[in-house]
Short mmCIF file of C-alpha atoms and ligand atoms in Angstrom, two decimals:
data_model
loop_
_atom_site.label_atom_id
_atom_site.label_comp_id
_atom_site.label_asym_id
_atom_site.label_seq_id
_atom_site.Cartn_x
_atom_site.Cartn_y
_atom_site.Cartn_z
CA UNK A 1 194.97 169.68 149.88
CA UNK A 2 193.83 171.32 146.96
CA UNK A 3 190.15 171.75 146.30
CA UNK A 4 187.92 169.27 143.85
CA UNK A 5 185.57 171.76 142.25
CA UNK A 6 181.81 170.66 141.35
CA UNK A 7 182.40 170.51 137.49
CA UNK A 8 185.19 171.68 135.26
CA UNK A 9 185.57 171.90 131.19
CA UNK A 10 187.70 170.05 129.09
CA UNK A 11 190.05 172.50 127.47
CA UNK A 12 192.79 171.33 125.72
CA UNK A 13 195.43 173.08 123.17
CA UNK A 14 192.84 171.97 120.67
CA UNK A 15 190.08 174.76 121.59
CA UNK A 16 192.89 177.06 122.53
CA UNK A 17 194.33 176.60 118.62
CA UNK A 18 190.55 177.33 117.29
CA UNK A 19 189.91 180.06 119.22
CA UNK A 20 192.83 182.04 118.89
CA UNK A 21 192.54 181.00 114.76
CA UNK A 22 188.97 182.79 114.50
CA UNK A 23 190.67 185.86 116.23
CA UNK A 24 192.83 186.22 113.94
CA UNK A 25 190.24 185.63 110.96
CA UNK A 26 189.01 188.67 111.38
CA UNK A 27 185.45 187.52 111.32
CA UNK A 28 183.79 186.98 114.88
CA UNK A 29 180.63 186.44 114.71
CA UNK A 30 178.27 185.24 111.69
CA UNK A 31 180.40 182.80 109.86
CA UNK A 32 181.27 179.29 108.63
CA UNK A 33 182.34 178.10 112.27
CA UNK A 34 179.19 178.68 113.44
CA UNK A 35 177.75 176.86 110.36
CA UNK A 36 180.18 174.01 111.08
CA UNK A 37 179.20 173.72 114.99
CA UNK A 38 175.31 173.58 113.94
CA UNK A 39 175.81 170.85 111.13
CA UNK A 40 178.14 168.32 113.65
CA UNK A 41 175.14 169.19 116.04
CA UNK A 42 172.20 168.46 113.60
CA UNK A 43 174.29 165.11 112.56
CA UNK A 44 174.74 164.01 115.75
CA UNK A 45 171.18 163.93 116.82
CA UNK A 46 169.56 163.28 113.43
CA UNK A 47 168.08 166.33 112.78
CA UNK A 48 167.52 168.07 109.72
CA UNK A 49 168.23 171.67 111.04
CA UNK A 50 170.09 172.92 113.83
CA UNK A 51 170.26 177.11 115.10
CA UNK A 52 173.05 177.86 117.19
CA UNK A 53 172.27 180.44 119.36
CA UNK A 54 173.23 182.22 122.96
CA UNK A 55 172.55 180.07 125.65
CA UNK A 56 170.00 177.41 126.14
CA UNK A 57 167.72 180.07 127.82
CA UNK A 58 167.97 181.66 124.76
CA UNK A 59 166.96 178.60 122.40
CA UNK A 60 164.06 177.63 124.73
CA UNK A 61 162.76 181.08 124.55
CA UNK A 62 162.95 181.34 121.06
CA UNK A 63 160.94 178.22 120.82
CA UNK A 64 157.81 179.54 123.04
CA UNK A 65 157.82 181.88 120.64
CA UNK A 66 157.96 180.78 117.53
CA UNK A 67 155.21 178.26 118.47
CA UNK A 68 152.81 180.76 119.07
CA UNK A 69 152.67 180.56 122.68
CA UNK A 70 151.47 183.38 124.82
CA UNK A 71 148.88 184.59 127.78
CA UNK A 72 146.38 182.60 128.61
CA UNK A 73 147.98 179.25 127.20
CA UNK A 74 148.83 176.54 129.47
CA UNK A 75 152.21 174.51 128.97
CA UNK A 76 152.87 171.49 130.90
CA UNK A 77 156.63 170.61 132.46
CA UNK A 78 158.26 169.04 135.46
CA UNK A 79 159.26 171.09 138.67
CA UNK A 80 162.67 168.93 139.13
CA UNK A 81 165.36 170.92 136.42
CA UNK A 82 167.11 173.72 136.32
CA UNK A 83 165.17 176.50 136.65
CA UNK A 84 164.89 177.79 132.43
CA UNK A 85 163.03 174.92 131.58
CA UNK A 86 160.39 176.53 133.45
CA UNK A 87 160.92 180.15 132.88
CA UNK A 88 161.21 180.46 129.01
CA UNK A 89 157.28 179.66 129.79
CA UNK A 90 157.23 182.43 131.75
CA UNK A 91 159.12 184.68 129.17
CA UNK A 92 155.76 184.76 127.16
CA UNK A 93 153.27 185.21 129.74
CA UNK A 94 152.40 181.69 129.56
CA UNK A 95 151.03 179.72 132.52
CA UNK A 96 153.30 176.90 133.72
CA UNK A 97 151.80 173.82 134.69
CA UNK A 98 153.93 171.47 136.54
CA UNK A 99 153.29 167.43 136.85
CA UNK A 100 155.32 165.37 139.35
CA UNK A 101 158.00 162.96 138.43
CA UNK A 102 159.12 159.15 138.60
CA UNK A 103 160.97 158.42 141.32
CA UNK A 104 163.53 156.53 140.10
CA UNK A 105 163.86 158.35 136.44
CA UNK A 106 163.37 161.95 137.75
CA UNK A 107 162.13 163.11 134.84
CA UNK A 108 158.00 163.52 134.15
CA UNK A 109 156.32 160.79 135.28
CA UNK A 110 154.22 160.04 131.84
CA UNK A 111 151.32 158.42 133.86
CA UNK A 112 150.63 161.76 135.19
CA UNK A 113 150.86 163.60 132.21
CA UNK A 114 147.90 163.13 130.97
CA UNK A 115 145.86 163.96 133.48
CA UNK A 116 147.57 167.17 133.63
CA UNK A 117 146.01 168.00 129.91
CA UNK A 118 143.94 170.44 128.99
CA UNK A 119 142.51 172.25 126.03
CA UNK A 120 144.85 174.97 127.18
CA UNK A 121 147.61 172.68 126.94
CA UNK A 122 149.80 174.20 124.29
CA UNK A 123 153.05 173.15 124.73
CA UNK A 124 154.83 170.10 127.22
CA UNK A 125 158.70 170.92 127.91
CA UNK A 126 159.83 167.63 129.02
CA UNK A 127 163.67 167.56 130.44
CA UNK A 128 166.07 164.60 130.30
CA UNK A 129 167.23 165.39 134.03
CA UNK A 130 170.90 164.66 134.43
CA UNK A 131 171.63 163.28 131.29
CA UNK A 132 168.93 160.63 131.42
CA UNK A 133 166.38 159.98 129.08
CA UNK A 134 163.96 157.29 130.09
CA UNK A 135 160.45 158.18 129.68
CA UNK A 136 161.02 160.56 126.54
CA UNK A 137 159.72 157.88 123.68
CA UNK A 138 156.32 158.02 126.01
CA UNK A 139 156.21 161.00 126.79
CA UNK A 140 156.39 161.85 122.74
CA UNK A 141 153.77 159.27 122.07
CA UNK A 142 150.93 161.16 124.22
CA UNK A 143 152.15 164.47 122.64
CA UNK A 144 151.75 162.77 119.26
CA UNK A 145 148.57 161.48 120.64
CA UNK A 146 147.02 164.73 121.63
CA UNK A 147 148.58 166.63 119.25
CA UNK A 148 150.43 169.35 121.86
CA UNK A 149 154.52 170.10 120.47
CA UNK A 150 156.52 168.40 122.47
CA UNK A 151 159.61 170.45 123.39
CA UNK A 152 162.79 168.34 124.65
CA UNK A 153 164.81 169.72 126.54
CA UNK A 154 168.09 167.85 126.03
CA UNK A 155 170.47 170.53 127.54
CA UNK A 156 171.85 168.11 130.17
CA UNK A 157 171.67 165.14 127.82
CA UNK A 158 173.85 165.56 124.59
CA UNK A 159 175.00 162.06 123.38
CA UNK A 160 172.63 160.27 125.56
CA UNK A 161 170.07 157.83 123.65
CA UNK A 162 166.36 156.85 124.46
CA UNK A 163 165.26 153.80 122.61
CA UNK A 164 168.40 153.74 120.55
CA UNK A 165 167.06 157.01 119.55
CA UNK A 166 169.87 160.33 120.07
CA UNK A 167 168.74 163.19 122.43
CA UNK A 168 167.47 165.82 120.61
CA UNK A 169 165.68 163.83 118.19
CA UNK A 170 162.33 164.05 120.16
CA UNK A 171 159.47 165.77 119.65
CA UNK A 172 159.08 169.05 117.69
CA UNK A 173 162.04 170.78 118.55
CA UNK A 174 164.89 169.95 121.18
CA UNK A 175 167.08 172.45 122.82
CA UNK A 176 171.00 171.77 123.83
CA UNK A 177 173.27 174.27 126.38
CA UNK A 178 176.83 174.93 126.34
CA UNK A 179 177.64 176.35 129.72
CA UNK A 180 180.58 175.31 131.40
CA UNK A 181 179.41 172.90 133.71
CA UNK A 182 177.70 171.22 130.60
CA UNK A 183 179.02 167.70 128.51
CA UNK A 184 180.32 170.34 125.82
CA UNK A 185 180.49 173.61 126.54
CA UNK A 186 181.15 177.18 124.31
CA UNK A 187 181.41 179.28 127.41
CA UNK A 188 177.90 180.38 126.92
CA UNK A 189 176.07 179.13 124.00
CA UNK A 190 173.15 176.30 123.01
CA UNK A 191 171.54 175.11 120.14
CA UNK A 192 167.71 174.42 119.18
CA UNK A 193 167.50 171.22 116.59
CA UNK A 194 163.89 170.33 114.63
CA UNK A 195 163.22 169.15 111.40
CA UNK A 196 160.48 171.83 111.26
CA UNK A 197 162.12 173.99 108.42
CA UNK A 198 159.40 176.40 109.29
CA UNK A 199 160.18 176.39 112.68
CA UNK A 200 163.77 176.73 112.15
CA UNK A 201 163.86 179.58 110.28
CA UNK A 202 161.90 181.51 112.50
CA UNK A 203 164.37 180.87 115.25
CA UNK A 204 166.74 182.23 112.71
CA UNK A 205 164.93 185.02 112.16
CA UNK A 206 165.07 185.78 115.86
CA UNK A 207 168.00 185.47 117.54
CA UNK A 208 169.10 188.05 114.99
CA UNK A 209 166.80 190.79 115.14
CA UNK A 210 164.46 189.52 113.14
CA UNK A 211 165.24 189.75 109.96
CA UNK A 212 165.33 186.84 107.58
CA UNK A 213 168.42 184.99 107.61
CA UNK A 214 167.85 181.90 105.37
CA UNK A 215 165.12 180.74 103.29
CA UNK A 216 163.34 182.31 100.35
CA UNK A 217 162.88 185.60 102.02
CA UNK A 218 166.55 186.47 102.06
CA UNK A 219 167.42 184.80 99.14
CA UNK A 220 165.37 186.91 97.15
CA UNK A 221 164.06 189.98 99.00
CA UNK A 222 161.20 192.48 97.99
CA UNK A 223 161.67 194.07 94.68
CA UNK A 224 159.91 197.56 96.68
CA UNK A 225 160.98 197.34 100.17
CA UNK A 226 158.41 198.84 103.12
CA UNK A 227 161.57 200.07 104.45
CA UNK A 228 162.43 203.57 103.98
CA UNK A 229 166.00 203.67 103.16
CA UNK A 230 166.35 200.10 102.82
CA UNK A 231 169.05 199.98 100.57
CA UNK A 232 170.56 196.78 101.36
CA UNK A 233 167.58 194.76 100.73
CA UNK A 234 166.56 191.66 103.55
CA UNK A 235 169.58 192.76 105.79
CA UNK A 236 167.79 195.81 107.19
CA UNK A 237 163.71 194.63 107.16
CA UNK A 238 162.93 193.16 110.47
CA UNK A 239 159.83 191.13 109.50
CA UNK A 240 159.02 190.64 113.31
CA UNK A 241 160.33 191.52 116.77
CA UNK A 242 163.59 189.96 117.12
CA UNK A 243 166.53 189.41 119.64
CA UNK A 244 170.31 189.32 119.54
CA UNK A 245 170.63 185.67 120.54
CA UNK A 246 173.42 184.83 118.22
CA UNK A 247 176.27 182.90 119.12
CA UNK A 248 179.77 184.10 118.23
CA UNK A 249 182.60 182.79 115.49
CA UNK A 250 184.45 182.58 118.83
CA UNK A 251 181.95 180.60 121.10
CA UNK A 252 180.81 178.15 117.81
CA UNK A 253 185.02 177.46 117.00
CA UNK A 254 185.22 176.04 120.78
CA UNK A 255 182.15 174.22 119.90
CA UNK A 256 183.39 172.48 117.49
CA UNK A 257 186.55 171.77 118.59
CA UNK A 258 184.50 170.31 121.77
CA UNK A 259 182.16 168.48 119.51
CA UNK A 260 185.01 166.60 118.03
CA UNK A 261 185.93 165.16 121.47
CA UNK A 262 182.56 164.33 122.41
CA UNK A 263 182.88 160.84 122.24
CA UNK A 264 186.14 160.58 124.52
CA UNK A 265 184.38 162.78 126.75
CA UNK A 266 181.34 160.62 126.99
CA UNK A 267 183.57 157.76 127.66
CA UNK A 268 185.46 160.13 130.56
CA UNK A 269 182.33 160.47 132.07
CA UNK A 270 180.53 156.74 132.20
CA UNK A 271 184.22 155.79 133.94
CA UNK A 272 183.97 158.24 136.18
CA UNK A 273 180.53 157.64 137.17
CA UNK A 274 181.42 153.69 137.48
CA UNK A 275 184.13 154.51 139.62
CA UNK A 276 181.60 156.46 142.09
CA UNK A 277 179.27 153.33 141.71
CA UNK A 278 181.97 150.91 142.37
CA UNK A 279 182.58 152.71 145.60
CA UNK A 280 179.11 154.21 147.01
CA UNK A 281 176.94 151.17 145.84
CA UNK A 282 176.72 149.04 149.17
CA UNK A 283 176.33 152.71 151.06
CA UNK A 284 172.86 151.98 152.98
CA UNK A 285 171.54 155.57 153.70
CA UNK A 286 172.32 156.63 150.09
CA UNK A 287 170.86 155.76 146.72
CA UNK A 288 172.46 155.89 143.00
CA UNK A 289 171.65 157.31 140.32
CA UNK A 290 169.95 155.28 137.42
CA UNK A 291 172.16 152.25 137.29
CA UNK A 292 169.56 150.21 135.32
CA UNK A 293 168.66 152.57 132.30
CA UNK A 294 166.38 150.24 129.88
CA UNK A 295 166.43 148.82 126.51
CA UNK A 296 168.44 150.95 124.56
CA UNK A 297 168.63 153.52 126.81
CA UNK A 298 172.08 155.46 127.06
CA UNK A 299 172.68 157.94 129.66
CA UNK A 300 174.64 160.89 129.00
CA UNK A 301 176.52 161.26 132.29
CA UNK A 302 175.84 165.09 132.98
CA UNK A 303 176.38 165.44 136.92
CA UNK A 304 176.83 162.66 139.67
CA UNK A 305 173.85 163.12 142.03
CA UNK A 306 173.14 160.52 144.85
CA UNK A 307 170.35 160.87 147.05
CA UNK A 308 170.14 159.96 150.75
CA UNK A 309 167.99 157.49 152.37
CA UNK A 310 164.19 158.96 153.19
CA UNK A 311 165.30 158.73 157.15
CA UNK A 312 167.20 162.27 156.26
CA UNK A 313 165.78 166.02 155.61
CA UNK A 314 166.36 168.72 154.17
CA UNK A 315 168.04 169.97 157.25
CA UNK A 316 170.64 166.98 157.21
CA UNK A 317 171.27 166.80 153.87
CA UNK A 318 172.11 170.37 153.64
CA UNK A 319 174.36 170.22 156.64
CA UNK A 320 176.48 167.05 154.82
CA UNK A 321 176.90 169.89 151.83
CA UNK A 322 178.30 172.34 153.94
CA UNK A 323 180.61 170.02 155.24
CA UNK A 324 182.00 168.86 151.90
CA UNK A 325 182.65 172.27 151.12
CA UNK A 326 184.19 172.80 154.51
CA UNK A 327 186.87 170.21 153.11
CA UNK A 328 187.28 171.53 150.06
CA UNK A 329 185.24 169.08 148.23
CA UNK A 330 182.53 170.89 145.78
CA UNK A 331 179.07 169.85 146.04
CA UNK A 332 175.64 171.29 145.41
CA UNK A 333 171.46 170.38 145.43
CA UNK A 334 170.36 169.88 142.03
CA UNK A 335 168.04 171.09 142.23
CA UNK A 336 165.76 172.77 144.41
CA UNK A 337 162.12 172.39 143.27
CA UNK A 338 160.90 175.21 140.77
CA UNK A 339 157.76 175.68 141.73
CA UNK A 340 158.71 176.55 145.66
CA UNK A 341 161.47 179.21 144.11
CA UNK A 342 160.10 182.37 145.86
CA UNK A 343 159.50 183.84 142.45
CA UNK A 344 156.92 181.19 141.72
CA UNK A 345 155.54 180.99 144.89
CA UNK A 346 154.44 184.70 144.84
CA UNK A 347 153.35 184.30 141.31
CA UNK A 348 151.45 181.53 141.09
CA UNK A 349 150.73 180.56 144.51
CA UNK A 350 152.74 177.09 144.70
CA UNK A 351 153.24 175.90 147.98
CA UNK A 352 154.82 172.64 149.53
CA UNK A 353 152.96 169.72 149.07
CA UNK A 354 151.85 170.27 145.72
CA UNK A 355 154.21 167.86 144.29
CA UNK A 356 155.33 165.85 146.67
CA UNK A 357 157.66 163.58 145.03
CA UNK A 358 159.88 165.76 143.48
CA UNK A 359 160.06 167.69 147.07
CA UNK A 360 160.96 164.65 149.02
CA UNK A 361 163.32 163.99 146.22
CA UNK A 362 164.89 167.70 145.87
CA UNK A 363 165.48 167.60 150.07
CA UNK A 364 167.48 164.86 149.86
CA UNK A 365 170.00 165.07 146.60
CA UNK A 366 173.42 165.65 146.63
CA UNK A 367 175.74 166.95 143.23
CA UNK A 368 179.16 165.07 143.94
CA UNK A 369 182.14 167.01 141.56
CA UNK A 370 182.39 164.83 138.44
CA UNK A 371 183.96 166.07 135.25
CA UNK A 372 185.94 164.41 132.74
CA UNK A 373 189.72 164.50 134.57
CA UNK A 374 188.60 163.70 137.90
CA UNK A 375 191.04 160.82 138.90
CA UNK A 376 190.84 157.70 141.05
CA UNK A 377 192.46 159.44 143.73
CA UNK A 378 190.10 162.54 143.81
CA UNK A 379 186.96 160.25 143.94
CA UNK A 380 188.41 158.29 146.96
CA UNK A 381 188.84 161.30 148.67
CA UNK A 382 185.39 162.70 147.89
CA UNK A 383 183.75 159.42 149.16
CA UNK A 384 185.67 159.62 152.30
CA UNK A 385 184.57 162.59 152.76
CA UNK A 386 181.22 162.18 152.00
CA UNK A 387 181.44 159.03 154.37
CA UNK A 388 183.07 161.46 157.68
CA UNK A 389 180.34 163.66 157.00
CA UNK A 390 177.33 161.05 156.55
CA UNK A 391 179.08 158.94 160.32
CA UNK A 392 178.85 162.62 162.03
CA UNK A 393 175.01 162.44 161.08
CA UNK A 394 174.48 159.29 162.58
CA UNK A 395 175.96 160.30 166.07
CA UNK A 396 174.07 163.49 165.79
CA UNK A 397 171.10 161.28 165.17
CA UNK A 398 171.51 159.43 168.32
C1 PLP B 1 171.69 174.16 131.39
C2 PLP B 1 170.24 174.03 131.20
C3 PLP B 1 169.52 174.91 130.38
C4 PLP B 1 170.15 176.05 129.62
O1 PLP B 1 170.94 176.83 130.38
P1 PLP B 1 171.79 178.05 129.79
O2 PLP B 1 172.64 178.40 130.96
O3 PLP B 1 170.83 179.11 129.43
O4 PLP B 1 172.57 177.59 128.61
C5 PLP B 1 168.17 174.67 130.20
N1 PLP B 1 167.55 173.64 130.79
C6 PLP B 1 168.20 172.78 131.59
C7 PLP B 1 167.45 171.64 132.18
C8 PLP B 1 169.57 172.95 131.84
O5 PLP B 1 170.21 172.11 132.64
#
């Protein structure tokens, strides 16, 4: 028996064909691919601007940044998400201020939200967990509402909708990631989308040192530069501290050889979650993910996470995992909560209890593999599995 990893990419000839093409352009990093991969980005979520850059790390980050957002400034997100959605706050000295989430959505719970404002508040990174969006329209509206940027972060969500509205069409700015494990991926990469030209350009600016990229600035640089020696104009004045967060000819040609596919892949991945449902849905001690999403809601299937019934721990849960691993059968907890990470804890002084929904939650979920190839067969066995391991609980139980 051969082992069913968590996640795997898609890579067919396809990306192999564009990858290898850029390397033998000659021209690896700064060029029209990378152009290409941010317009078929920027189109499919119906913004006006898109910035490739890095990772998604990289694009949040950038973000904080370019907003203005520093020590002393409060910005409000959810404690159940991969951990960057929280630290690009970090990044800038900001304070993170966490607010529990809905039980059944797992994302911010927008009735709490508010509450959690204060004229501090300059920022809310709000995070379509698992590909799922619900919440996000409301979640905008008291953004709008108190006038406080909303930052989406839509890296587990590309091609999901909200309202009949894409992800990465909400708020200020919304930030994508193209790591393996992700609906697309670049090998590293991710991508910040806004319509905030302004906003945009900065990021620009940015991941690249700093130095104007686009815009009227480089078009037309200083007739007298400041810099001594500056003979090549804009390419050599770093108007502000910048990074290298740029993503590479190489990294953007996979991307949009992915991007093409996105479609099949999104269909790939709402079978493959059916087939789980079909086969885990009259399962008593576990529950499913989001198999009612609302009016126009579309989830972008990003992992398969079930969650067990609230008669099991953290203890048993974690037990089950290490027992589909035993057999070969890849499985994970997405995702412990951020603000018990011992990092935060020492920092800020977070302790259990403090949000005790997403804890109870985060004890009891369980990643299943899911990616687009995994057949009929390979989902039978994983439920078996799962099912051996959930029976041995009940007779330890006893
Ligand atoms: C994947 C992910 C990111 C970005 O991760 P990178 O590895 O830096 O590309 C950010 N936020 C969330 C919620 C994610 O799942």
């Amino acid at each position: 028996m051969s082992e069913i990893p968590l996640s795997q990419p898609d890579i067919t000839q396809a990306d192999i064909d564009a990858v290898t093409e850029v390397m033998r352009s000659g021209r690896l990093s700064i060029g029209p691919r990378r152009d290409l991969f941010e317009e078929l980005v920027a189109e499919r979520c119906q913004r006006h601007e898109a910035v490739a850059v890095s990772s998604g790390t990289a694009g949040l980050h950038l973000l904080m940044i370019a907003l203005g957002i520093g020590p002393g400034d409060e910005v409000i997100t959810t404690p159940f998400s991969f951990i960057a959605s929280a630290n690009c706050i970090l990044m800038v000295g900001a304070t993170p201020v966490f607010v529990d989430i809905d039980p059944q959505s797992l994302n911010l719970d927008p009735a709490k939200l508010e509450a959690a404002i204060t004229p501090k508040t300059k920022a809310i990174v709000a995070v379509e967990v698992f590909g799922n969006t619900r919440h996000m329209d409301q979640i905008e509206k008291i953004a709008r509402n108190h006038e406080i940027p909303l930052i989406e972060d839509a890296c587990e969500a590309l091609g999901a909708t909200c309202r009949n509205r894409p992800a990465g069409s909400f708020g200020r700015a919304s930030v994508f990631g193209f790591y393996p494990n992700k609906q697309i991926t670049t090998g590293e990469g991710g991508m910040i989308v806004t319509d905030d030209s302004y906003l945009a350009d900065a990021c620009r600016a940015m991941r690249n040192q700093g130095r104007p990229e686009s815009g009227p600035q480089a078009a037309s640089p200083p007739a007298t530069s400041t810099v001594p020696g500056d003979a090549c104009g804009s390419w050599l004045a770093h108007d502000r501290l910048g990074y290298n967060y740029r993503l590479s000819e190489i990294a953007s040609a996979l991307g949009v050889s992915q991007m093409r596919r996105l479609d099949s892949f999104l269909e790939k991945r709402t079978a493959v979650a059916n087939q789980y449902i079909q086969r885990l849905k009259d399962w008593d001690d576990l529950m499913l993910p989001n198999v009612n999403p609302g009016e126009g809601d579309c989830t972008s299937w990003f992992v398969f996470v079930v969650r067990l019934s609230p008669s099991y721990g953290a203890t048993e849960r974690d037990r089950i995992i290490s027992g589909l691993r035993r057999h070969e059968v890849g499985a994970s907890n997405y995702f412990p909560c951020i603000h018990l990470q011992p990092f935060y804890r020492q920092t800020f002084g977070f302790k259990r209890g403090d949000f005790p929904i997403a804890e109870s939650i985060s004890d009891r979920t369980i990643a299943l593999p899911f990616y687009n190839n995994l057949d009929d067969t390979q989902i039978e066995l994983v439920c078996h599995t799962l099912k051996v391991m959930l029976q041995r609980e009940q007779l330890l139980k006893r």
